Coordinates of C-alpha atoms and ligand atoms in Angstrom, one line a residue:
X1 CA -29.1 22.7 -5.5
X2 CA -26.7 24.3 -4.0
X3 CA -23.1 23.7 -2.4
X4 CA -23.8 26.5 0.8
X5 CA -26.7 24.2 1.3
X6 CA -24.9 20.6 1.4
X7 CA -22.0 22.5 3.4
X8 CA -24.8 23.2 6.4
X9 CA -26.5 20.5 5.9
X10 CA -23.4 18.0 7.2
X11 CA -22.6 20.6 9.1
X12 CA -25.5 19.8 10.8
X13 CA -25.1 16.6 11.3
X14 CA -27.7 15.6 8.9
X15 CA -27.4 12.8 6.4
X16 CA -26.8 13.6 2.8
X17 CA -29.0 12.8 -0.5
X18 CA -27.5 10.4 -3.0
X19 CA -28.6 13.4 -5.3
X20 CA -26.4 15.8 -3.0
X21 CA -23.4 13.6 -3.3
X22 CA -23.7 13.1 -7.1
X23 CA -23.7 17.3 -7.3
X24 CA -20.8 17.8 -5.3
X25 CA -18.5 15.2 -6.8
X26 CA -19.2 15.8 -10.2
X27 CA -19.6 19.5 -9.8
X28 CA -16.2 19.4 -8.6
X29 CA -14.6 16.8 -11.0
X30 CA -15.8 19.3 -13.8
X31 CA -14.0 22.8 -11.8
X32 CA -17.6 24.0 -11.0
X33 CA -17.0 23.9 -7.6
X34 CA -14.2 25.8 -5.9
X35 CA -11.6 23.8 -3.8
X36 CA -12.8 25.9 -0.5
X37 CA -16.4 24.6 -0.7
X38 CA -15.2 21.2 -1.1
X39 CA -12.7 21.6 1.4
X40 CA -15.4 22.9 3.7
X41 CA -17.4 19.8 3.3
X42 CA -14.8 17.4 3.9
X43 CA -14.2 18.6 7.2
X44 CA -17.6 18.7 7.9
X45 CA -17.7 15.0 7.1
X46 CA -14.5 14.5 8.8
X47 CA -16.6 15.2 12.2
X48 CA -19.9 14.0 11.4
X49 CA -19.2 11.0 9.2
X50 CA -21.1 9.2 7.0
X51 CA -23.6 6.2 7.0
X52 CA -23.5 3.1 4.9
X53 CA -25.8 4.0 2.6
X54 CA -23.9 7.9 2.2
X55 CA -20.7 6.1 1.8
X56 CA -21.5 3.4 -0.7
X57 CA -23.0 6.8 -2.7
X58 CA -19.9 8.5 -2.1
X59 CA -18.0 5.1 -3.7
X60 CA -20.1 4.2 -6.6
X61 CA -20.0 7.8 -7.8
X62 CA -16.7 8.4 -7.7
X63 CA -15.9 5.2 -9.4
X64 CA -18.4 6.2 -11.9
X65 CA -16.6 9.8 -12.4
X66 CA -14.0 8.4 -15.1
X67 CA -13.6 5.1 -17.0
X68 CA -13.8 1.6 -15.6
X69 CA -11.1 -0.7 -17.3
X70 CA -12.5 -3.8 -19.1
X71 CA -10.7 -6.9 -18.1
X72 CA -12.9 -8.9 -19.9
X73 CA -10.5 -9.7 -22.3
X74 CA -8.5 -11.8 -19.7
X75 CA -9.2 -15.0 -19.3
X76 CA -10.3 -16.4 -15.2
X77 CA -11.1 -14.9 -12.5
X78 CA -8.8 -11.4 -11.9
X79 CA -8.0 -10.4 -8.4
X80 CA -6.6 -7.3 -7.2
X81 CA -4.9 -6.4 -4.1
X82 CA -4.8 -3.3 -1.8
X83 CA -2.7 -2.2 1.0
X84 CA -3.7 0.7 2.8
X85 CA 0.1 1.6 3.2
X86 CA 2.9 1.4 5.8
X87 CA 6.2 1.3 6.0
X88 CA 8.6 -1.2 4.4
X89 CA 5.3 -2.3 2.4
X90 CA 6.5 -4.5 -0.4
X91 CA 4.1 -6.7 -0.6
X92 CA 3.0 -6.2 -4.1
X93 CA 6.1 -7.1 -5.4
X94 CA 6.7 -10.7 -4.3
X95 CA 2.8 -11.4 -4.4
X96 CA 1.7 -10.6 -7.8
X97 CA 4.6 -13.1 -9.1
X98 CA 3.7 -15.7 -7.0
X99 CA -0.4 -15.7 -7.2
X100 CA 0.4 -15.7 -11.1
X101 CA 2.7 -18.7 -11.0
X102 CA -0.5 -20.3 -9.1
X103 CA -2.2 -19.2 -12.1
X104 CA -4.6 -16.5 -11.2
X105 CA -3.9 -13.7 -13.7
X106 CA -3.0 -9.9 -11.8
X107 CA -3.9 -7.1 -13.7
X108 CA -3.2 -4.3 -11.1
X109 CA -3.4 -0.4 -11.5
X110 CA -1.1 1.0 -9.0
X111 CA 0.0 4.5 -7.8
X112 CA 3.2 6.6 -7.3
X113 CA 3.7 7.0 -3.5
X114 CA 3.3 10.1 -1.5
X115 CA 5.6 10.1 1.9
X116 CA 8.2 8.1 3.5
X117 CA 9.1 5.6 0.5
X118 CA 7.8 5.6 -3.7
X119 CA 4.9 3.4 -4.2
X120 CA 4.9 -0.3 -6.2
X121 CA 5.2 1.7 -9.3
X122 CA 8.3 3.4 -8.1
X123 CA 9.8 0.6 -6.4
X124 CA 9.8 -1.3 -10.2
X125 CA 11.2 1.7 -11.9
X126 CA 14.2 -0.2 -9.7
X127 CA 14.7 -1.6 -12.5
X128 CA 16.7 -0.7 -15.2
X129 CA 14.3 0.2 -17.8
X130 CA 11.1 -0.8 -16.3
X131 CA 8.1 0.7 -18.0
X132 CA 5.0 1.3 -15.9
X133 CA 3.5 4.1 -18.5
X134 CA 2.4 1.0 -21.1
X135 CA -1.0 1.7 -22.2
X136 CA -4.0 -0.1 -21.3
X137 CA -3.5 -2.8 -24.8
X138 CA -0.5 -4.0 -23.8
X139 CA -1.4 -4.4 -19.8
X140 CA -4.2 -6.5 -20.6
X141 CA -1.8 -8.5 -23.5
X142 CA 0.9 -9.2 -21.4
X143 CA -1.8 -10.4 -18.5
X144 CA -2.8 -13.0 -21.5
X145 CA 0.8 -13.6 -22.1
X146 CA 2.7 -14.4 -18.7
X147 CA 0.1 -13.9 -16.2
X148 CA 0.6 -10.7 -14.5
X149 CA 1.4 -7.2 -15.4
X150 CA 1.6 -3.7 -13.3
X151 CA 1.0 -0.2 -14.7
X152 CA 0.2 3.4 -13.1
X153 CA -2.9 4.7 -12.7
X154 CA -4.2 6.2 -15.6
X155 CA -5.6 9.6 -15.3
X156 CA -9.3 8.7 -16.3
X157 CA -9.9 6.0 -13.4
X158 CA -11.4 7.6 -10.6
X159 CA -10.5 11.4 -11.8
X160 CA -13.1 12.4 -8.9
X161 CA -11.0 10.7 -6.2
X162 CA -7.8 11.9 -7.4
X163 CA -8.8 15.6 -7.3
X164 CA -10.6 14.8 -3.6
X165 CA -7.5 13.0 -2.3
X166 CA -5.5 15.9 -3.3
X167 CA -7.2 17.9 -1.9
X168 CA -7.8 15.7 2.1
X169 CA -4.1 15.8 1.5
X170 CA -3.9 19.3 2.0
X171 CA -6.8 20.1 4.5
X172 CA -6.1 17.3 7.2
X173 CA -9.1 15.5 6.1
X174 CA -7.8 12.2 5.1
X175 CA -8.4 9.8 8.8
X176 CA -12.0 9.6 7.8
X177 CA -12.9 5.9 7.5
X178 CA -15.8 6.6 5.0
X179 CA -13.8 8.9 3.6
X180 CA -10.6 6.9 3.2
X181 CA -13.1 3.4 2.6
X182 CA -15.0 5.4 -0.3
X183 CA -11.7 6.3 -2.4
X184 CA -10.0 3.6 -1.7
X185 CA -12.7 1.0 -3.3
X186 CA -13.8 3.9 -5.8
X187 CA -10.5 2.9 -7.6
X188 CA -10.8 -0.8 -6.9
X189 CA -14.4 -1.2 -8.6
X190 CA -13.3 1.2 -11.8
X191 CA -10.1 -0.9 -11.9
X192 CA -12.2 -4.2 -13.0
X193 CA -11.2 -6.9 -11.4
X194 CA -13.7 -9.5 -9.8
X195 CA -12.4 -10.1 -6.6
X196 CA -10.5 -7.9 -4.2
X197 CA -8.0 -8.5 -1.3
X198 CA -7.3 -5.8 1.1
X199 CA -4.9 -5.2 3.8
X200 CA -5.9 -3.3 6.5
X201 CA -2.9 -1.8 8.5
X202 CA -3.5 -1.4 11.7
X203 CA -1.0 0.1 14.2
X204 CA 1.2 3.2 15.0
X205 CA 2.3 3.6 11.0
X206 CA -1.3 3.2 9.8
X207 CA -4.0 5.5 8.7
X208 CA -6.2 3.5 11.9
X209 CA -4.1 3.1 14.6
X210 CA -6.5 0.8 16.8
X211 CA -7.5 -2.4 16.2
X212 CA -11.1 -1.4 16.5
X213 CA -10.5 1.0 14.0
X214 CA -9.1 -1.0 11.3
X215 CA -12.0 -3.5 11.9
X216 CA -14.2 -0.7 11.1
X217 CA -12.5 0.3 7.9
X218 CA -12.6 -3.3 6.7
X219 CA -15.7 -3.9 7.5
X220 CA -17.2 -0.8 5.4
X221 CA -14.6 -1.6 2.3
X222 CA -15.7 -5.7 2.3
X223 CA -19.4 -4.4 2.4
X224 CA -18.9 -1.8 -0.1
X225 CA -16.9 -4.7 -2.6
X226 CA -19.5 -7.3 -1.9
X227 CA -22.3 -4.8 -2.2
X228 CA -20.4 -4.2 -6.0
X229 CA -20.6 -7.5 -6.8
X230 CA -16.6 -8.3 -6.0
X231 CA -16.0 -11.1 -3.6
X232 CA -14.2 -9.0 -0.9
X233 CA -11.8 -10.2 2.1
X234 CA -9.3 -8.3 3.9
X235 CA -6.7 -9.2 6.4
X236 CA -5.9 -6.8 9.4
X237 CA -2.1 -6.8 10.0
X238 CA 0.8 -5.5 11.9
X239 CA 1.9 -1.9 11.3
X240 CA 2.8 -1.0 14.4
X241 CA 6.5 -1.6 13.1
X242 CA 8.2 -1.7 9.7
X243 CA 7.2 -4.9 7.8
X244 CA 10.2 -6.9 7.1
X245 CA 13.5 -5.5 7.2
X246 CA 14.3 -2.8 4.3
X247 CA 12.6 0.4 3.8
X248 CA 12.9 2.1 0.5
X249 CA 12.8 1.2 -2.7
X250 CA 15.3 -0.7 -4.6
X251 CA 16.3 -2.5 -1.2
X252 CA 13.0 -3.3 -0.7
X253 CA 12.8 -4.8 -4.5
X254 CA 15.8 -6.6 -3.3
X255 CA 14.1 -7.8 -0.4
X256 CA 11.1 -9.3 -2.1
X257 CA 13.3 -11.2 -4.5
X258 CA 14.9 -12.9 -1.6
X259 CA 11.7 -13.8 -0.3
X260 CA 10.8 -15.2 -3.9
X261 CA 13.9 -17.1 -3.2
X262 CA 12.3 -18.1 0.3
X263 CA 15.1 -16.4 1.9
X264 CA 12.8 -13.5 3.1
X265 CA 12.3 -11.5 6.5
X266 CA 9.7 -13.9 8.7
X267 CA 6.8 -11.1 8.9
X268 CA 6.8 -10.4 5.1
X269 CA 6.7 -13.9 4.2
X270 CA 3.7 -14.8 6.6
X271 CA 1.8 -11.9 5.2
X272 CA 2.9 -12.7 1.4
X273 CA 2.0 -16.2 1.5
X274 CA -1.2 -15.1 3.4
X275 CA -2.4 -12.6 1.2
X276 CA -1.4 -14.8 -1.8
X277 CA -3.5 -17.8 -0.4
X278 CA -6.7 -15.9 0.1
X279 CA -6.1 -14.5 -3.8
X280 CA -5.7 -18.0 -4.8
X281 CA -9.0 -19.1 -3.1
X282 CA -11.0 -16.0 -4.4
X283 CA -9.4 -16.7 -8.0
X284 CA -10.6 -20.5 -8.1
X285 CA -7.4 -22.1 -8.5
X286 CA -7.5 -24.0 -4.7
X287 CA -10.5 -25.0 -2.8
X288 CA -8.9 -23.9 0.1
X289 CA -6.4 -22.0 2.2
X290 CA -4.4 -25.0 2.6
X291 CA -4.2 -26.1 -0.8
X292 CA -3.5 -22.3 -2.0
X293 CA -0.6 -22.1 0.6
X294 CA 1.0 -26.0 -0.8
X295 CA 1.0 -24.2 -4.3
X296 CA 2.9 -20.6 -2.8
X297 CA 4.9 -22.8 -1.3
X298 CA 6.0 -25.2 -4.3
X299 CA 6.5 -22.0 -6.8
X300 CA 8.7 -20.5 -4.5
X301 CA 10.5 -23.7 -3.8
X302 CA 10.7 -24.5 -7.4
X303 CA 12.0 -21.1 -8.5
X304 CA 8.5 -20.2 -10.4
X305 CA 7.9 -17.6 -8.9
X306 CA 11.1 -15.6 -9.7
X307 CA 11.0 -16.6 -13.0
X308 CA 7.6 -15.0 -12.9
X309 CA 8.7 -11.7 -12.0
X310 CA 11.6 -11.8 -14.7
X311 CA 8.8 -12.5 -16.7
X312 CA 7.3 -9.5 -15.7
X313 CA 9.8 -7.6 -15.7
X314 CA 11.2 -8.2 -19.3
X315 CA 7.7 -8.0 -20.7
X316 CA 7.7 -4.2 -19.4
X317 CA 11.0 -3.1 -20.7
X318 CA 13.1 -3.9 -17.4
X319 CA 16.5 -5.6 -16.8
X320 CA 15.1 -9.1 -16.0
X321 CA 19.4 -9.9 -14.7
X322 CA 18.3 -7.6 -11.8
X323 CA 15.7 -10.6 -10.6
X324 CA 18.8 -12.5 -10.9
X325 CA 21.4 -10.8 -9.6
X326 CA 19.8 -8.6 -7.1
X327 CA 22.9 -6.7 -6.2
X328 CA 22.9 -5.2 -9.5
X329 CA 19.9 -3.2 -8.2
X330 CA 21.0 0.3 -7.2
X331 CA 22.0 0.3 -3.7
X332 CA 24.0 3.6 -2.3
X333 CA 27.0 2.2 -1.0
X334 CA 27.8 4.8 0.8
X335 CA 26.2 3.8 4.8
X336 CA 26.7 4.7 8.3
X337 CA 24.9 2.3 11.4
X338 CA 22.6 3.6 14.0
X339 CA 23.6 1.8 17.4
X340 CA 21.9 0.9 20.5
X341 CA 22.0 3.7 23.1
X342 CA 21.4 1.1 26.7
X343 CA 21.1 -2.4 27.2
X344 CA 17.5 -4.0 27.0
X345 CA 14.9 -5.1 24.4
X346 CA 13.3 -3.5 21.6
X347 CA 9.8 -2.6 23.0
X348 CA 9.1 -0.4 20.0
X349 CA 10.1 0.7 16.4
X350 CA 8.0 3.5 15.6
X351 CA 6.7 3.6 12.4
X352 CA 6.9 6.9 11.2
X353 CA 9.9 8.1 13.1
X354 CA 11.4 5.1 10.1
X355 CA 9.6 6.5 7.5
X356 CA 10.5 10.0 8.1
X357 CA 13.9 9.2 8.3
X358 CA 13.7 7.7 4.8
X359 CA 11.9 10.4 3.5
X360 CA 15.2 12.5 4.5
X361 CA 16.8 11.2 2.9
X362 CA 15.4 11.2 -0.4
X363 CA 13.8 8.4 -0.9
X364 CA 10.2 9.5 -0.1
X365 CA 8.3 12.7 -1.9
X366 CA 7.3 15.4 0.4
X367 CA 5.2 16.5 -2.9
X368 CA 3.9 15.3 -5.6
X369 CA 6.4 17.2 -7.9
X370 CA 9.5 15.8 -5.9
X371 CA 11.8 13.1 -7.4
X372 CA 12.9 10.0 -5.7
X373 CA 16.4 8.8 -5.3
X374 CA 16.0 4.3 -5.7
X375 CA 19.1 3.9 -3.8
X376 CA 18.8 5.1 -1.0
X377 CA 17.0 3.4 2.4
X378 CA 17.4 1.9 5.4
X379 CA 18.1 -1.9 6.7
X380 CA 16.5 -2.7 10.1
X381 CA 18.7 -5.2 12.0
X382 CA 16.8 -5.4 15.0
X383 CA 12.9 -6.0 15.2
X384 CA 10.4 -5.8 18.3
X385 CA 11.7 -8.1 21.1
X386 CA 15.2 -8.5 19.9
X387 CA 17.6 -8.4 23.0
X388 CA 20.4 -5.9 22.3
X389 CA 23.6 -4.3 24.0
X390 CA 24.5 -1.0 24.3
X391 CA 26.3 -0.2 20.9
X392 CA 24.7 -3.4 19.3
X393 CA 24.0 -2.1 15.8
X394 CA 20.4 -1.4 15.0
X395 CA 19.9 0.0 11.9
X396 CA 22.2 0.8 8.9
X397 CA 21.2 3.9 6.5
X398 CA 22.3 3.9 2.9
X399 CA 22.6 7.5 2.0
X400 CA 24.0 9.6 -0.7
X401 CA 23.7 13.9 0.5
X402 CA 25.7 13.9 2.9
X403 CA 23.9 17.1 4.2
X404 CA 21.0 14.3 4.9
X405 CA 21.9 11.7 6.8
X406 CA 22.5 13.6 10.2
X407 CA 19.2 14.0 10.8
X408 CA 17.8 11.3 9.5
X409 CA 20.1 8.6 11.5
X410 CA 18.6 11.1 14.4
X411 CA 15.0 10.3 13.6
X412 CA 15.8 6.4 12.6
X413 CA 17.7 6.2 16.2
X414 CA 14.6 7.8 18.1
X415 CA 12.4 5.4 15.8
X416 CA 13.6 2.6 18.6
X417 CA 12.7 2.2 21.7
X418 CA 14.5 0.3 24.5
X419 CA 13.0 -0.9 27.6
X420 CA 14.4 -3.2 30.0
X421 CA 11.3 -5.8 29.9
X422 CA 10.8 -7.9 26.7
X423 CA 7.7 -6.6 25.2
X424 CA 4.6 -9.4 24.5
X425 CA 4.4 -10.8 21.3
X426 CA 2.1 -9.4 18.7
X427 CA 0.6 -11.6 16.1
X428 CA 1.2 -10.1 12.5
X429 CA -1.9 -10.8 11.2
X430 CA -4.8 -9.6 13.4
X431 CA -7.9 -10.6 12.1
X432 CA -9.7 -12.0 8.7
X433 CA -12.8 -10.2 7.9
X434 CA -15.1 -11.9 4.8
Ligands
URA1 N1 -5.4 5.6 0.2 C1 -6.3 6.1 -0.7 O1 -6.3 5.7 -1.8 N2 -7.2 6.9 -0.2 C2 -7.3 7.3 1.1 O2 -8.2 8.1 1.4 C3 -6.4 6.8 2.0 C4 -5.4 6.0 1.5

């Protein structure tokens, strides 16, 4: 076989062999093909897509590329959760304490981020002390022992997607829905758990910025879970503005511990308590939606859930005070406040004009190799369809370069947009697909 061959072949427009796909993932997991082949045949998919059957192929072999983590040394049913990403996504954080206080255990894998904020895994390093490099042993003990733990992705679990994505990164070949479906669910089926909750994003800060879209891409990653043998559901919601109010990384930890205290934004507690109610369903502890969302509701109200995450917390090495006493999280206190430009409503807070401006200023990686600052990030103070006033405050940026936060309190002030008519509601969360 060989690559040339596959290369033309998509090219073409013709479907490939589950045999072709094998040889050009593996060939290229093991350095025997050359990134420019690769990156030759992504584009080519990029325009001429793939089928079901190509991209379940695509999936299963990647997965297959490295190790799959054994869970089976956790007791009940383990559900995972992915977010396809957006900005001011936090979700992970408040969930994961509260679906193990219903007593479903989490055992999630979870990545560094790549753009306008750190991912999970950087938002806990928030804490003082936090550990996410614990190996796999002590992941899967302190699941046993309080329910829940997070760690980064090891480098054998999906090694064939990781080198891929890299490479999409850097070739504008990554808004491919097979493409994006296939190595997003290659790490979710090596990752071991037996159910799987997705959010789909869907808006003007999400990989599929139509609603039609982001069916799609849910529809191919529920068939490629069930197909696995995962029960698979995934909510499409909002992106088409920052979700909840802080955007970052240690104010967004601070933000999910108020909404463990059920003093949260409105939009990231509907989509928490959503998200945790289907993972209580799918991990047998409710018969129902209604019952799962009485039990969010009572941990949260009972203060369960918080002591879940200082559970968490401790367990991996972390300042559990910091659940506590949030302020003690790093927070730059040095901050200066976009204002409102005219009268009128908020039509519009566009997505990545916020992200952007958060990248600026430090708290996002441009590259891999970039460090993060924690404290940094940006508090939203109005949301879509707020009424302001001409020099109403809209935003306030926590900075620390003072050579940064010019331009990013440019890009966060051009991130809004006023219009004199109050724009429609949009509901947050779109559409269930099972
Ligand atoms: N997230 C992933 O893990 N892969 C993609 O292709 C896109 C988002």
């Amino acid at each position: 076989m060989r690559m040339v061959d596959i290369i033309i072949s998509k090219r073409n427009g013709n479907e490939l062999t589950d045999e072709e796909i094998s040889f050009f993932v593996n060939g290229y997991t093991k350095g025997e093909i050359p990134d420019y082949q690769v990156s030759a045949l992504m584009m080519a998919i990029y325009f001429n897509g793939m089928n079901e059957r190509e991209t379940l192929t695509l999936t299963r072999v990647m997965a297959d590329s490295g190790d799959h983590l054994d869970l089976s040394a956790i007791e009940g049913i383990k559900v995972d959760k992915h977010s396809t990403g957006g900005v001011g996504d936090k979700t992970s954080l408040a969930l994961t304490p509260i679906v193990a206080a219903c007593g479903v255990p989490i055992a999630k894998m979870s990545g560094r981020g790549l753009g306008h904020t750190g991912g999970t895994i950087d938002k806990l390093e928030s804490f003082n002390g936090f550990n996410v490099s614990i190996t796999t042993d002590r992941f899967i003990d302190n699941v046993n022992k309080i329910g829940v733990s997070i760690m980064g992705q090891t480098a054998d679990l999906a090694p064939a997607d990781k080198k891929l994505y890299a490479l999409r990164d850097v070739t504008g070949t990554v808004e491919n829905m097979s493409l994006i479906a296939s190595s997003i669910m290659s790490k979710k089926l090596a990752a071991g758990a037996d159910a799987i909750v997705l959010d789909v994003k869907t808006g003007s800060g999400a990989f599929m910025k139509t609603l039609e879209d982001s069916r799609a891409l849910a529809e191919e990653m529920v068939r490629i879970g069930n197909g696995a043998g995962r029960k698979t559901v995934a909510v499409i919601s909002d992106m088409d503005q920052p979700l909840g109010n802080a955007v970052g990384n240690a104010i967004e930890v601070r933000e999910a511990i108020d909404t463990l205290r059920g003093a949260g934004p409105e939009d990231f507690t509907a989509l928490v308590y959503k998200l945790a109610s289907l993972m209580i369903v799918l991990g047998g502890k409710a018969k129902d939606e209604e019952e799962a969302l009485g039990m969010v509701k009572d941990v949260v109200r009972s203060g369960r859930a918080l002591e879940k995450l200082a559970d968490f917390v401790a367990a991996q090495g972390g300042d559990s005070d910091q659940v506590y006493y949030p302020d003690r999280l790093v927070v730059s206190d040095k901050s200066v406040t976009v204002k409102a430009g005219s009268d009128g409503y908020v039509e519009k807070i566009i997505c990545d004009e916020v992200g952007v401006s958060c990248m600026m200023l430090g708290g996002g990686r441009a590259s891999k190799e970039d460090a993060i600052d924690l404290s940094v990030g940006i508090r939203l103070l109005k949301k879509r369809g707020d009424e302001v006033r001409k020099g109403d405050d809209l935003a306030v940026i926590y900075y620390n370069d003072e050579t940064r936060f010019g331009e990013s309190c440019e890009k966060l002030r051009n991130a809004y947009m006023i219009s004199d008519v109050r724009p429609s509601d949009s509901p947050l969360i779109k559409e269930i697909i099972k």
